XYZ file of C-alpha atoms in Angstrom:
722
model
C 10.183 -23.096 72.912
C 12.656 -20.817 71.300
C 16.381 -20.665 71.876
C 17.689 -18.855 74.986
C 19.293 -15.497 74.378
C 23.146 -15.246 74.404
C 24.290 -12.482 76.851
C 27.614 -10.816 76.088
C 28.112 -10.511 79.848
C 28.274 -14.314 79.792
C 31.237 -14.330 77.582
C 33.451 -13.184 80.314
C 32.382 -15.757 82.679
C 32.376 -18.540 79.990
C 30.149 -20.663 82.427
C 28.882 -24.211 81.688
C 25.363 -22.731 81.020
C 26.717 -20.222 78.522
C 28.444 -22.983 76.805
C 25.282 -25.019 76.631
C 23.403 -22.220 75.289
C 25.959 -21.494 72.661
C 25.834 -25.153 71.713
C 22.065 -25.116 71.213
C 22.701 -22.038 68.867
C 25.343 -23.748 66.907
C 22.924 -26.970 66.598
C 20.431 -24.686 65.159
C 22.589 -23.092 62.697
C 23.868 -26.528 61.529
C 20.248 -27.613 61.024
C 19.487 -24.536 59.173
C 22.704 -25.065 56.996
C 21.659 -28.536 56.074
C 18.155 -27.681 55.318
C 19.101 -24.793 53.075
C 21.593 -27.113 51.347
C 18.826 -29.786 50.611
C 16.225 -26.956 49.639
C 18.917 -25.597 47.048
C 19.361 -29.182 45.577
C 15.381 -29.531 45.406
C 14.955 -26.072 43.964
C 17.511 -27.072 41.074
C 15.751 -30.455 40.734
C 12.350 -28.398 40.434
C 13.638 -25.920 37.902
C 15.220 -28.887 35.705
C 11.853 -30.455 35.845
C 9.993 -27.416 34.736
C 12.496 -27.130 31.847
C 11.711 -30.698 30.908
C 7.901 -30.163 31.278
C 8.293 -26.866 29.207
C 10.121 -28.863 26.505
C 7.596 -31.642 26.464
C 4.679 -29.236 26.156
C 6.244 -27.508 23.306
C 6.637 -30.403 21.467
C 3.223 -31.329 22.113
C 2.184 -27.830 20.802
C 4.311 -28.290 17.743
C 2.705 -31.791 16.921
C -0.768 -30.009 17.208
C 0.353 -27.406 14.979
C 1.700 -29.627 12.242
C -1.295 -31.744 11.980
C -4.000 -30.800 9.500
C -7.444 -32.170 9.147
C -8.709 -33.417 5.879
C -12.390 -33.458 5.248
C -14.470 -35.692 2.731
C -15.469 -33.505 -0.175
C -14.176 -30.379 -1.975
C -15.067 -27.742 0.756
C -15.472 -27.290 4.370
C -18.431 -25.843 6.631
C -17.702 -22.970 8.977
C -17.945 -25.408 11.799
C -15.337 -27.769 10.087
C -13.109 -24.999 9.412
C -13.386 -23.830 13.136
C -12.565 -27.282 14.339
C -9.529 -27.734 11.797
C -8.291 -24.399 13.207
C -8.597 -25.454 16.774
C -5.429 -27.508 16.815
C -3.477 -24.536 15.763
C -5.275 -22.218 18.311
C -4.435 -24.999 21.013
C -0.720 -24.891 19.892
C -0.726 -21.110 20.283
C -2.103 -21.023 23.750
C 0.289 -23.708 24.920
C 3.323 -22.030 23.384
C 2.242 -18.867 24.870
C 1.940 -20.447 28.356
C 5.311 -22.125 27.822
C 7.135 -18.585 27.012
C 5.887 -17.386 30.338
C 7.095 -20.576 32.127
C 10.424 -20.111 30.774
C 10.547 -16.590 32.120
C 9.510 -17.947 35.321
C 12.179 -20.564 35.166
C 14.981 -18.250 34.357
C 13.706 -15.905 37.128
C 13.531 -18.753 39.484
C 17.407 -19.226 39.591
C 18.001 -15.594 40.213
C 15.494 -15.101 42.885
C 15.500 -18.515 44.639
C 18.902 -20.607 44.226
C 21.414 -17.496 44.029
C 20.207 -15.856 47.283
C 20.029 -19.017 49.203
C 23.640 -19.916 48.153
C 24.902 -16.567 49.072
C 23.036 -16.799 52.559
C 24.563 -20.096 53.131
C 27.965 -19.038 52.134
C 28.276 -15.588 53.520
C 26.193 -15.849 56.551
C 26.413 -19.345 57.892
C 29.930 -19.863 56.349
C 30.999 -16.903 58.354
C 29.489 -18.358 61.568
C 31.413 -21.519 60.927
C 34.786 -19.587 60.603
C 34.103 -17.470 63.537
C 33.294 -20.792 65.703
C 36.754 -22.175 64.365
C 38.465 -18.985 65.472
C 36.539 -19.155 68.834
C 37.512 -22.728 69.570
C 41.032 -22.129 68.714
C 41.379 -19.234 71.037
C 39.550 -21.179 73.740
C 42.052 -23.853 73.357
C 45.052 -21.129 73.510
C 43.701 -19.305 76.493
C 43.160 -22.527 78.604
C 46.462 -23.740 77.763
C 48.286 -20.488 78.570
C 46.173 -20.398 81.809
C 47.152 -23.882 82.829
C 50.797 -22.970 82.294
C 50.716 -19.770 84.068
C 49.145 -21.259 87.026
C 51.920 -24.039 87.150
C 54.729 -21.437 87.586
C 56.699 -21.632 90.600
C 56.319 -18.791 93.233
C 60.044 -18.856 93.577
C 60.318 -17.301 90.295
C 61.489 -13.799 90.179
C 58.855 -10.957 90.553
C 59.573 -9.699 87.283
C 59.067 -12.921 85.556
C 55.819 -13.503 87.390
C 54.512 -9.868 86.454
C 55.506 -10.430 82.883
C 53.455 -13.813 83.021
C 50.429 -12.243 84.343
C 50.604 -9.565 81.703
C 50.746 -12.219 79.047
C 47.799 -14.049 80.508
C 45.834 -10.925 80.871
C 46.441 -10.093 77.106
C 45.368 -13.661 76.031
C 42.336 -13.415 78.236
C 41.384 -10.237 76.798
C 41.863 -11.408 73.159
C 39.608 -14.396 74.078
C 36.978 -12.294 75.541
C 36.907 -10.267 72.364
C 36.786 -13.354 70.042
C 33.959 -14.783 72.211
C 31.732 -11.335 71.944
C 32.452 -11.430 68.210
C 31.405 -15.020 67.869
C 28.241 -14.620 70.019
C 27.371 -11.466 67.883
C 27.865 -13.397 64.754
C 25.739 -16.440 65.881
C 22.764 -14.230 67.022
C 23.223 -12.087 63.917
C 22.824 -15.187 61.636
C 19.791 -16.576 63.691
C 18.116 -13.178 63.264
C 19.020 -12.794 59.467
C 17.601 -16.175 58.524
C 14.293 -14.925 59.374
C 14.134 -12.693 56.483
C 17.116 -13.482 54.201
C 15.987 -17.175 54.013
C 12.313 -16.811 53.420
C 12.384 -13.676 51.143
C 13.816 -15.690 48.087
C 11.089 -18.279 48.665
C 8.315 -15.574 48.547
C 9.905 -14.215 45.289
C 9.801 -17.567 43.922
C 6.238 -18.201 44.643
C 5.505 -14.718 43.308
C 6.856 -15.909 39.978
C 4.581 -19.007 40.166
C 1.652 -16.797 40.908
C 2.417 -14.475 37.812
C 2.655 -17.633 35.684
C -0.679 -18.925 36.955
C -2.025 -15.522 36.428
C -0.798 -15.386 32.941
C -2.587 -18.847 32.327
C -5.695 -17.465 33.784
C -5.559 -14.384 31.395
C -4.954 -16.771 28.479
C -7.886 -18.816 29.532
C -10.228 -15.703 29.569
C -8.879 -14.810 26.028
C -9.590 -18.208 24.860
C -13.016 -18.506 26.049
C -14.726 -16.822 23.055
C -13.204 -19.399 20.715
C -13.938 -22.309 23.117
C -17.516 -21.372 23.146
C -17.482 -21.071 19.340
C -15.463 -24.455 19.197
C -18.007 -26.326 21.385
C -20.797 -25.281 19.365
C -19.031 -26.296 16.117
C -18.241 -29.662 17.708
C -21.956 -30.185 18.594
C -23.052 -29.179 15.177
C -20.670 -31.482 13.580
C -21.568 -34.321 15.717
C -25.304 -33.759 15.000
C -24.665 -33.710 11.175
C -22.338 -36.859 11.603
C -25.179 -38.790 13.183
C -27.284 -37.703 10.202
C -24.674 -38.642 7.542
C -23.705 -41.885 9.077
C -27.227 -43.267 9.171
C -27.449 -42.223 5.358
C -24.197 -43.868 4.499
C -24.962 -46.937 6.505
C -28.327 -47.054 4.730
C -26.551 -46.949 1.349
C -24.079 -49.730 2.579
C -26.929 -52.055 3.340
C -28.569 -51.494 -0.008
C -25.275 -52.196 -1.663
C -24.956 -55.563 0.308
C -28.620 -56.551 -0.358
C -28.560 -55.878 -4.052
C -25.108 -54.802 -5.612
C -26.442 -55.084 -9.126
C -28.760 -52.296 -8.766
C -25.911 -49.803 -7.681
C -23.361 -49.308 -10.415
C -20.783 -46.585 -10.581
C -21.649 -43.926 -13.331
C -18.745 -42.588 -15.309
C -18.125 -41.106 -18.711
C -17.145 -44.465 -20.099
C -19.655 -46.635 -21.729
C -17.958 -49.707 -19.906
C -15.183 -50.137 -17.628
C -13.940 -52.923 -15.244
C -11.232 -55.595 -14.962
C -10.490 -57.864 -17.788
C -7.517 -60.512 -18.267
C -5.885 -59.965 -21.532
C -3.862 -62.698 -23.208
C -0.290 -61.707 -23.753
C 2.132 -63.579 -25.766
C 5.585 -64.335 -24.229
C 8.796 -66.053 -25.319
C 7.895 -68.877 -23.249
C 4.134 -69.168 -24.146
C 1.179 -67.029 -23.255
C 0.166 -65.470 -19.967
C -3.017 -63.724 -18.709
C -2.517 -60.185 -17.248
C -5.076 -58.585 -15.347
C -5.984 -55.050 -16.756
C -8.392 -52.207 -15.785
C -10.225 -51.518 -18.993
C -12.355 -48.718 -20.205
C -14.236 -48.210 -23.444
C -15.876 -45.064 -24.948
C -18.448 -45.904 -27.402
C -18.420 -42.617 -29.260
C -14.718 -42.799 -30.097
C -14.572 -46.463 -30.053
C -11.428 -46.160 -27.962
C -10.371 -49.078 -25.519
C -7.874 -48.155 -22.815
C -6.061 -50.918 -20.920
C -4.121 -50.249 -17.691
C -2.116 -53.237 -16.320
C -2.959 -53.180 -12.497
C -2.406 -55.442 -9.612
C -4.980 -55.098 -7.105
C -2.899 -56.942 -4.312
C 0.146 -54.839 -4.576
C -1.973 -51.822 -5.291
C 0.598 -50.776 -8.318
C 0.630 -50.534 -11.905
C 2.367 -53.421 -13.857
C 3.306 -51.625 -16.940
C 2.485 -48.839 -19.423
C -1.331 -47.852 -20.282
C -2.302 -49.000 -23.998
C -5.159 -47.582 -25.962
C -6.432 -48.778 -29.168
C -9.470 -48.088 -31.588
C -12.010 -50.907 -31.660
C -12.744 -52.645 -35.097
C -14.810 -55.696 -34.013
C -15.610 -57.670 -31.244
C -16.560 -61.443 -31.368
C -17.596 -63.699 -28.599
C -15.129 -66.677 -27.992
C -16.620 -70.029 -27.868
C -15.748 -72.059 -24.896
C -14.506 -75.157 -26.942
C -11.989 -72.892 -28.795
C -10.028 -71.917 -25.593
C -9.371 -73.379 -22.218
C -10.717 -70.129 -20.491
C -14.126 -69.327 -19.804
C -15.783 -66.058 -20.401
C -13.479 -64.973 -23.295
C -14.032 -62.653 -26.293
C -11.821 -61.497 -29.236
C -11.327 -57.867 -29.891
C -9.771 -56.508 -33.287
C -8.273 -53.043 -33.314
C -7.771 -50.554 -36.082
C -4.471 -49.310 -35.076
C -3.000 -52.784 -33.812
C -2.655 -55.897 -35.803
C -3.753 -59.253 -34.650
C -6.601 -60.402 -32.184
C -6.784 -59.132 -28.493
C -8.273 -62.225 -26.500
C -9.806 -60.810 -23.174
C -11.452 -62.809 -20.255
C -14.421 -61.300 -18.470
C -15.016 -62.076 -14.863
C -18.312 -63.891 -15.326
C -20.839 -64.545 -18.014
C -22.846 -61.540 -17.143
C -19.750 -59.435 -17.300
C -18.795 -60.698 -20.715
C -22.430 -60.028 -21.969
C -22.189 -56.294 -20.815
C -18.809 -56.153 -22.519
C -20.094 -57.479 -25.789
C -23.326 -55.070 -25.649
C -21.191 -52.030 -25.070
C -18.645 -52.953 -27.699
C -21.493 -53.682 -30.191
C -22.715 -50.091 -29.911
C -25.562 -50.440 -27.394
C -26.029 -48.722 -24.119
C -25.344 -50.550 -20.992
C -28.284 -51.490 -18.757
C -28.719 -49.325 -15.700
C -31.473 -50.010 -13.094
C -33.600 -47.063 -12.151
C -33.909 -46.261 -8.556
C -37.445 -46.096 -7.281
C -37.866 -43.319 -4.743
C -38.773 -44.583 -1.269
C -41.976 -42.649 -1.422
C -44.767 -42.887 -3.792
C -43.760 -40.384 -6.342
C -46.401 -38.879 -8.682
C -49.170 -38.701 -5.826
C -48.070 -35.297 -4.589
C -47.956 -31.964 -6.836
C -47.515 -28.439 -6.285
C -51.148 -27.481 -7.104
C -53.844 -26.064 -5.223
C -54.334 -29.200 -3.183
C -50.642 -29.322 -2.379
C -50.509 -25.696 -1.217
C -53.663 -26.377 0.737
C -52.219 -29.363 2.599
C -49.021 -27.369 3.609
C -50.793 -24.394 4.615
C -53.187 -26.511 6.906
C -50.149 -28.327 8.317
C -48.391 -25.055 9.006
C -51.550 -23.377 10.474
C -51.958 -26.371 13.005
C -48.345 -26.189 14.080
C -48.232 -22.636 14.521
C -51.562 -22.285 16.434
C -51.134 -25.534 18.568
C -47.690 -26.603 18.663
C -45.125 -23.972 18.016
C -43.456 -24.440 21.511
C -43.367 -28.433 21.461
C -40.029 -29.643 22.078
C -38.161 -31.376 19.044
C -40.648 -29.749 16.571
C -40.121 -31.479 13.167
C -37.376 -33.726 14.786
C -39.604 -35.905 16.629
C -41.391 -38.253 14.063
C -44.942 -39.442 14.215
C -46.137 -43.063 13.820
C -46.051 -44.041 10.056
C -49.518 -45.472 10.104
C -51.047 -42.365 11.502
C -49.001 -40.169 9.222
C -50.116 -42.086 6.236
C -53.735 -42.047 7.394
C -53.476 -38.086 7.803
C -52.090 -37.660 4.429
C -54.889 -39.765 2.801
C -57.237 -37.552 4.426
C -55.721 -34.204 3.354
C -55.035 -35.600 -0.191
C -58.754 -36.775 -0.545
C -60.078 -34.536 -3.418
C -63.263 -34.309 -1.401
C -61.658 -32.823 1.708
C -58.730 -31.190 0.122
C -61.188 -28.570 -1.785
C -62.441 -27.413 1.615
C -59.671 -24.873 2.131
C -61.190 -23.440 5.335
C -61.265 -26.577 7.304
C -58.734 -26.964 9.777
C -56.646 -30.159 10.877
C -58.657 -31.774 13.703
C -57.226 -31.576 17.043
C -57.119 -35.348 17.409
C -54.109 -35.405 15.303
C -50.798 -35.112 17.339
C -48.483 -32.208 16.302
C -45.696 -34.844 15.698
C -47.924 -36.499 13.179
C -48.753 -33.375 11.376
C -45.135 -32.217 11.066
C -44.230 -35.679 9.797
C -47.080 -35.630 7.013
C -45.673 -32.387 6.055
C -42.118 -33.556 5.469
C -43.569 -36.626 3.826
C -45.705 -34.786 1.460
C -42.601 -32.786 0.492
C -40.760 -35.886 -0.205
C -43.510 -37.504 -2.122
C -43.289 -34.556 -4.826
C -42.071 -35.822 -8.294
C -38.624 -34.012 -7.447
C -37.346 -32.106 -4.402
C -38.797 -28.688 -3.832
C -35.501 -26.968 -4.872
C -35.138 -29.245 -7.886
C -32.462 -31.695 -8.969
C -31.085 -29.458 -11.703
C -30.120 -26.706 -9.208
C -28.948 -29.068 -6.400
C -25.204 -28.872 -7.395
C -25.440 -25.015 -7.938
C -26.984 -24.608 -4.145
C -24.312 -26.836 -2.771
C -21.489 -24.847 -4.684
C -23.090 -21.537 -3.269
C -22.960 -22.957 0.350
C -19.243 -23.708 -0.261
C -18.484 -20.125 -1.106
C -15.849 -18.462 1.311
C -17.709 -15.770 2.937
C -21.342 -15.506 4.187
C -22.395 -12.441 2.022
C -21.384 -14.459 -1.173
C -23.357 -17.406 -0.149
C -26.429 -15.387 0.534
C -26.289 -13.516 -2.715
C -25.670 -16.826 -4.796
C -28.529 -18.555 -3.122
C -30.718 -15.493 -3.612
C -29.920 -15.663 -7.286
C -30.696 -19.313 -7.471
C -33.941 -19.152 -5.576
C -35.265 -16.638 -8.177
C -34.347 -19.174 -11.024
C -36.706 -21.762 -9.532
C -40.147 -22.184 -11.035
C -42.877 -19.831 -9.506
C -44.706 -22.641 -7.742
C -41.737 -24.042 -6.370
C -40.490 -20.610 -5.045
C -44.009 -19.911 -3.573
C -43.959 -23.106 -1.776
C -40.426 -22.567 -0.627
C -41.279 -18.946 0.684
C -44.251 -20.384 2.686
C -42.079 -23.030 4.306
C -39.126 -20.792 5.166
C -41.438 -18.090 6.574
C -42.960 -20.836 8.805
C -39.627 -22.220 9.839
C -38.364 -18.838 10.670
C -41.383 -18.738 13.172
C -40.256 -21.921 14.530
C -36.616 -20.994 14.942
C -37.974 -17.821 16.701
C -39.408 -20.034 19.418
C -36.227 -22.208 19.922
C -35.979 -21.411 23.412
C -39.191 -23.453 24.069
C -39.088 -26.062 21.069
C -35.285 -26.294 21.149
C -35.281 -26.108 17.234
C -32.503 -23.731 16.235
C -31.972 -22.850 12.805
C -29.052 -25.258 12.596
C -31.395 -28.019 13.885
C -33.941 -27.150 11.222
C -31.322 -27.201 8.542
C -30.481 -30.744 9.523
C -34.260 -31.739 9.425
C -35.221 -30.195 6.248
C -31.742 -30.234 4.073
C -32.075 -33.837 2.796
C -35.901 -33.256 2.100
C -35.728 -29.953 0.284
C -32.438 -30.386 -1.511
C -31.983 -34.172 -2.028
C -29.590 -35.190 -4.984
C -30.908 -36.954 -7.944
C -28.229 -39.669 -7.449
C -27.757 -41.595 -4.143
C -23.961 -41.747 -3.681
C -21.360 -41.550 -0.827
C -20.178 -38.140 -2.057
C -23.795 -36.904 -2.227
C -24.174 -37.823 1.492
C -20.989 -36.104 2.379
C -22.650 -33.027 0.894
C -25.651 -33.306 3.236
C -23.853 -30.807 5.511
C -23.885 -28.192 2.825
C -27.478 -28.848 2.241
C -28.339 -28.072 5.687
C -26.340 -24.823 5.488
C -28.454 -23.827 2.431
C -31.357 -24.154 4.500
C -30.032 -22.290 7.483
C -29.258 -19.284 5.001
C -32.908 -19.417 3.559
C -34.401 -19.458 6.968
C -32.035 -16.648 8.341
C -32.585 -14.384 5.252
C -36.076 -15.350 4.071
C -37.273 -11.750 3.896
C -34.537 -10.576 1.763
C -34.330 -13.594 -0.484
C -38.106 -13.914 -1.244
C -39.229 -10.370 -1.128
C -36.427 -8.788 -3.196
C -35.018 -9.491 -6.706
C -31.329 -9.960 -7.182
C -29.733 -6.840 -8.501
C -27.073 -8.121 -10.577
C -27.428 -9.738 -13.928
C -26.477 -13.480 -14.419
C -22.709 -14.090 -15.377
C -21.571 -15.249 -18.694
C -20.699 -18.392 -16.952
C -24.189 -18.829 -15.644
C -25.544 -18.084 -19.180
C -23.218 -20.580 -20.686
C -25.145 -23.377 -18.938
C -28.040 -22.833 -21.415
C -25.649 -24.125 -24.140
C -24.834 -27.164 -22.688
C -26.424 -29.982 -20.642
C -26.355 -29.419 -16.939
C -23.304 -30.712 -15.036
C -26.088 -32.539 -12.800
C -27.393 -34.399 -15.731
C -23.943 -35.527 -17.006
C -22.467 -38.695 -15.732
C -20.179 -37.659 -12.977
C -16.538 -38.931 -12.596
C -15.742 -42.069 -10.678
C -14.244 -39.855 -7.903
C -17.314 -37.686 -7.461
C -19.958 -40.520 -7.881
C -18.173 -43.800 -6.562
C -21.520 -45.410 -5.665
C -24.642 -44.286 -7.704
C -28.173 -44.961 -7.788
C -30.228 -43.127 -10.579
C -33.529 -41.311 -10.044
C -35.280 -40.993 -13.512
C -37.276 -37.937 -13.828
C -40.798 -38.752 -15.291
C -41.943 -37.122 -18.503
C -45.051 -35.759 -16.780
C -42.823 -33.831 -14.282
C -41.007 -32.121 -17.279
C -44.275 -31.254 -18.974
C -45.622 -29.698 -15.946
C -42.299 -27.764 -15.523
C -42.603 -26.717 -19.051
C -46.314 -25.546 -18.997
C -45.472 -23.604 -15.611
C -42.701 -21.859 -17.390
C -44.871 -20.921 -20.601
C -47.607 -19.704 -18.488
C -45.408 -17.314 -16.168
C -43.363 -16.028 -19.185
C -46.569 -15.187 -21.174
C -48.235 -13.364 -18.291
C -44.842 -11.363 -17.915
C -44.973 -10.610 -21.548
C -48.658 -9.479 -21.675
C -48.159 -7.257 -18.633
C -45.158 -5.459 -19.765
C -44.010 -5.851 -23.510
C -41.361 -3.312 -23.097
C -39.316 -5.267 -20.415
C -38.703 -8.189 -22.555
C -34.907 -7.594 -23.185
C -34.264 -5.588 -20.133
C -36.038 -7.448 -17.536
C -34.221 -10.692 -16.372
C -35.917 -11.585 -13.013
C -38.498 -13.653 -14.529
C -37.328 -14.813 -17.661
C -33.687 -15.745 -16.859
C -34.451 -18.680 -14.908
C -36.136 -20.438 -17.785
C -33.163 -19.519 -20.221
C -30.651 -20.874 -17.873
C -32.527 -24.041 -16.849
C -30.188 -27.178 -17.171
C -33.351 -29.241 -18.393
C -32.803 -29.321 -22.165
C -36.682 -29.424 -22.478
C -37.049 -26.297 -20.381
C -34.034 -24.559 -22.024
C -35.960 -23.989 -25.294
C -39.055 -22.462 -23.975
C -38.698 -18.695 -24.892
C -42.140 -17.413 -26.226
C -40.699 -13.819 -26.239
C -37.908 -14.348 -28.602
C -39.805 -14.594 -31.959
C -41.881 -11.291 -31.550
C -39.009 -9.284 -29.843
C -36.028 -9.793 -31.925
C -35.637 -8.628 -35.521
C -32.608 -10.102 -37.570
C -29.546 -7.997 -38.263
C -29.958 -5.085 -35.934
C -27.616 -3.132 -33.924
C -27.316 -3.582 -30.154
C -25.274 -2.027 -27.433
C -23.679 -3.674 -24.421
C -25.100 -2.888 -20.968
C -22.236 -4.727 -19.161
C -18.811 -5.718 -19.658
C -18.232 -9.411 -20.589
C -15.279 -11.642 -20.970
C -15.395 -14.873 -23.145
C -14.959 -18.190 -21.938
C -14.992 -19.897 -25.188
C -13.690 -19.258 -28.758
C -17.284 -18.985 -30.002
C -18.000 -15.981 -27.652
C -17.361 -12.357 -27.878
C -15.339 -10.268 -25.290
C -16.540 -6.716 -24.846
C -16.809 -3.829 -22.453
C -19.900 -1.622 -21.508
C -21.153 0.522 -24.293
C -19.672 -1.743 -27.032
C -21.935 -1.642 -30.304
C -22.506 -4.783 -32.320
C -23.541 -5.229 -35.799
C -25.767 -7.805 -37.458
C -27.187 -8.729 -34.281
C -29.797 -11.763 -34.668
C -31.122 -14.737 -32.777
C -28.736 -17.768 -32.093
C -29.484 -21.292 -31.995
C -28.244 -21.387 -28.510
C -31.022 -20.510 -25.990
C -30.272 -17.242 -23.959
C -27.469 -16.187 -26.709
C -27.593 -13.787 -29.719
C -25.119 -13.796 -32.533
C -23.281 -10.482 -33.585
C -20.299 -9.128 -35.268
C -17.605 -6.983 -33.543
C -14.673 -5.739 -35.390
C -15.134 -8.218 -38.074
C -15.452 -11.044 -35.888
C -18.797 -12.988 -35.502
C -19.533 -14.572 -32.094
C -22.131 -15.264 -29.385
C -23.425 -12.498 -27.071
C -25.329 -13.075 -23.845
C -28.911 -11.861 -24.678
C -29.483 -9.998 -21.201
C -26.348 -8.108 -21.640
C -27.356 -5.888 -24.511
C -30.099 -3.559 -25.694
C -31.354 -3.058 -29.241
C -30.650 0.374 -30.837
């Protein structure tokens, strides 16, 4: 029930009921005053807490923005770049949100605290002042009235009339003060209905504006959130595959560490203890030593593995001789003496074991170190890119596309190994393999057929996309933009041998069909890349660094699937660059011993001589067919001959049947394209430049000519003869 109304007419009577009603209004005002005072205090605490929260969130955002992901390897995938960028995106969103919160906090003080303090001071404070005045006038009126009533009736009439007039004036003033006080009390009671609630509404509106801004930020962040979710899932899938590969390599290292040795440019390297003479005697200091057989240079780096720091300056000497130290001639075991050309005296070294000493002795005696060959897990040499091989792959593809294109987990779910081997033995049987029209029986499960296809590809003497191009494909996948990646991979595919390219085209067309049905089989392009990347593009050396590049192998397969029509049905427009031609003048970087940082854990795969012979024969046949069909295109056409000239295999690089019949010594030639020299032996020139004395060079893919009196090398497919 609400407060009773204060009637102005009751002010004159000033009855007990009026006084009780007035007292209830005063109590309500006092309660309102205390509530507003507490509310202002809580509001200030809330604003302070919001400021602290905003400060903490800004600090959190700054921490996110400062952190940078470091990936393993020399490049990142698009998914990894998206994840790395996510922390900066998170920080931007949080900062934007906190900017809006600060605006809300600054506005809250104006729209909430200031109006409430003003209402409490001006309205409730004025009512309190009016009450004081009312109480004072009440006391004054009551005192004068009592004094007037105590006057004796014997006073003169003039005195009594004067006293009556004075009482009337006081009563009138008291009545006016009473009316003003009642008016003020009722005014404050009415004002609080809007002047007290309105600031609270404005504060809530500020909160709503802040939350709406957060909602808009969330909407704007939605696209990146979706992209990031996909990138996280893709990265997690790649991690699972990479982790299993690294774990497998680790187990091999545990089981037989001697079969896995670090491949480096040095003939021999490792820790040796070197005897050093001191003023108080001799001491043995641990050094990390390297030996290069060609230059006979020994480098000794004092290094303490426990502290992880160098113990002095590096020292290099030229080996003169190395002699085994007999055990009875020195207290230490596993010792040998080294004599240097540029250092007097004998350097006594201690190996870590007898076997280690034997290896050092063999290396310094000019013999190569012994490396164990890695035998592929599959029985290599039983599968070939011949008519039988193409027949097997076509039968498998036909069976999958006619019977199981919509099976979930296609190519990801593996079949039972015994069944897979049995199917392969049937398909590879020369009696049944020649029956090209015979389909695979329906008794074989789709997962068995898909596993047989993958197994056959792994059984080839080398990966379908070839060891010598593996690093080039990986580098193409690491390029910054998608267009460059596609262009470079397009060029590399056309450098593959004809049979490899035909088989790859057959497979990519099929995988594109599989990906087109991903809503049913759940095998997206990314999933197919994970499955086929390690199969088609496996490295020659099994290392941790190579395993870290599996994600880029997957990207190469994704690009091949998504762009299979362009890559396989069109020829790259641009000629090979000078840098690519230079590959024919040196061994492929893939066949060189990689540095320790690139190949920390290595297991060699030795290419069989029969494999090289088949590649050589394939290239000779395809080249001769090209020459016989169009003899005028020998110099101008590069689509079919350039892959052979730029092969990193030295046996393949020299196969050039067109050169003897197409080049006459000492002729003039004109440059078709501009070229910048990368080595002193090469010539720089612009399009249209004319060379003199052009004749064949000893370097495959290059000519030798004269320009402005200087003789140098010219890329063969950059010129035409005049």
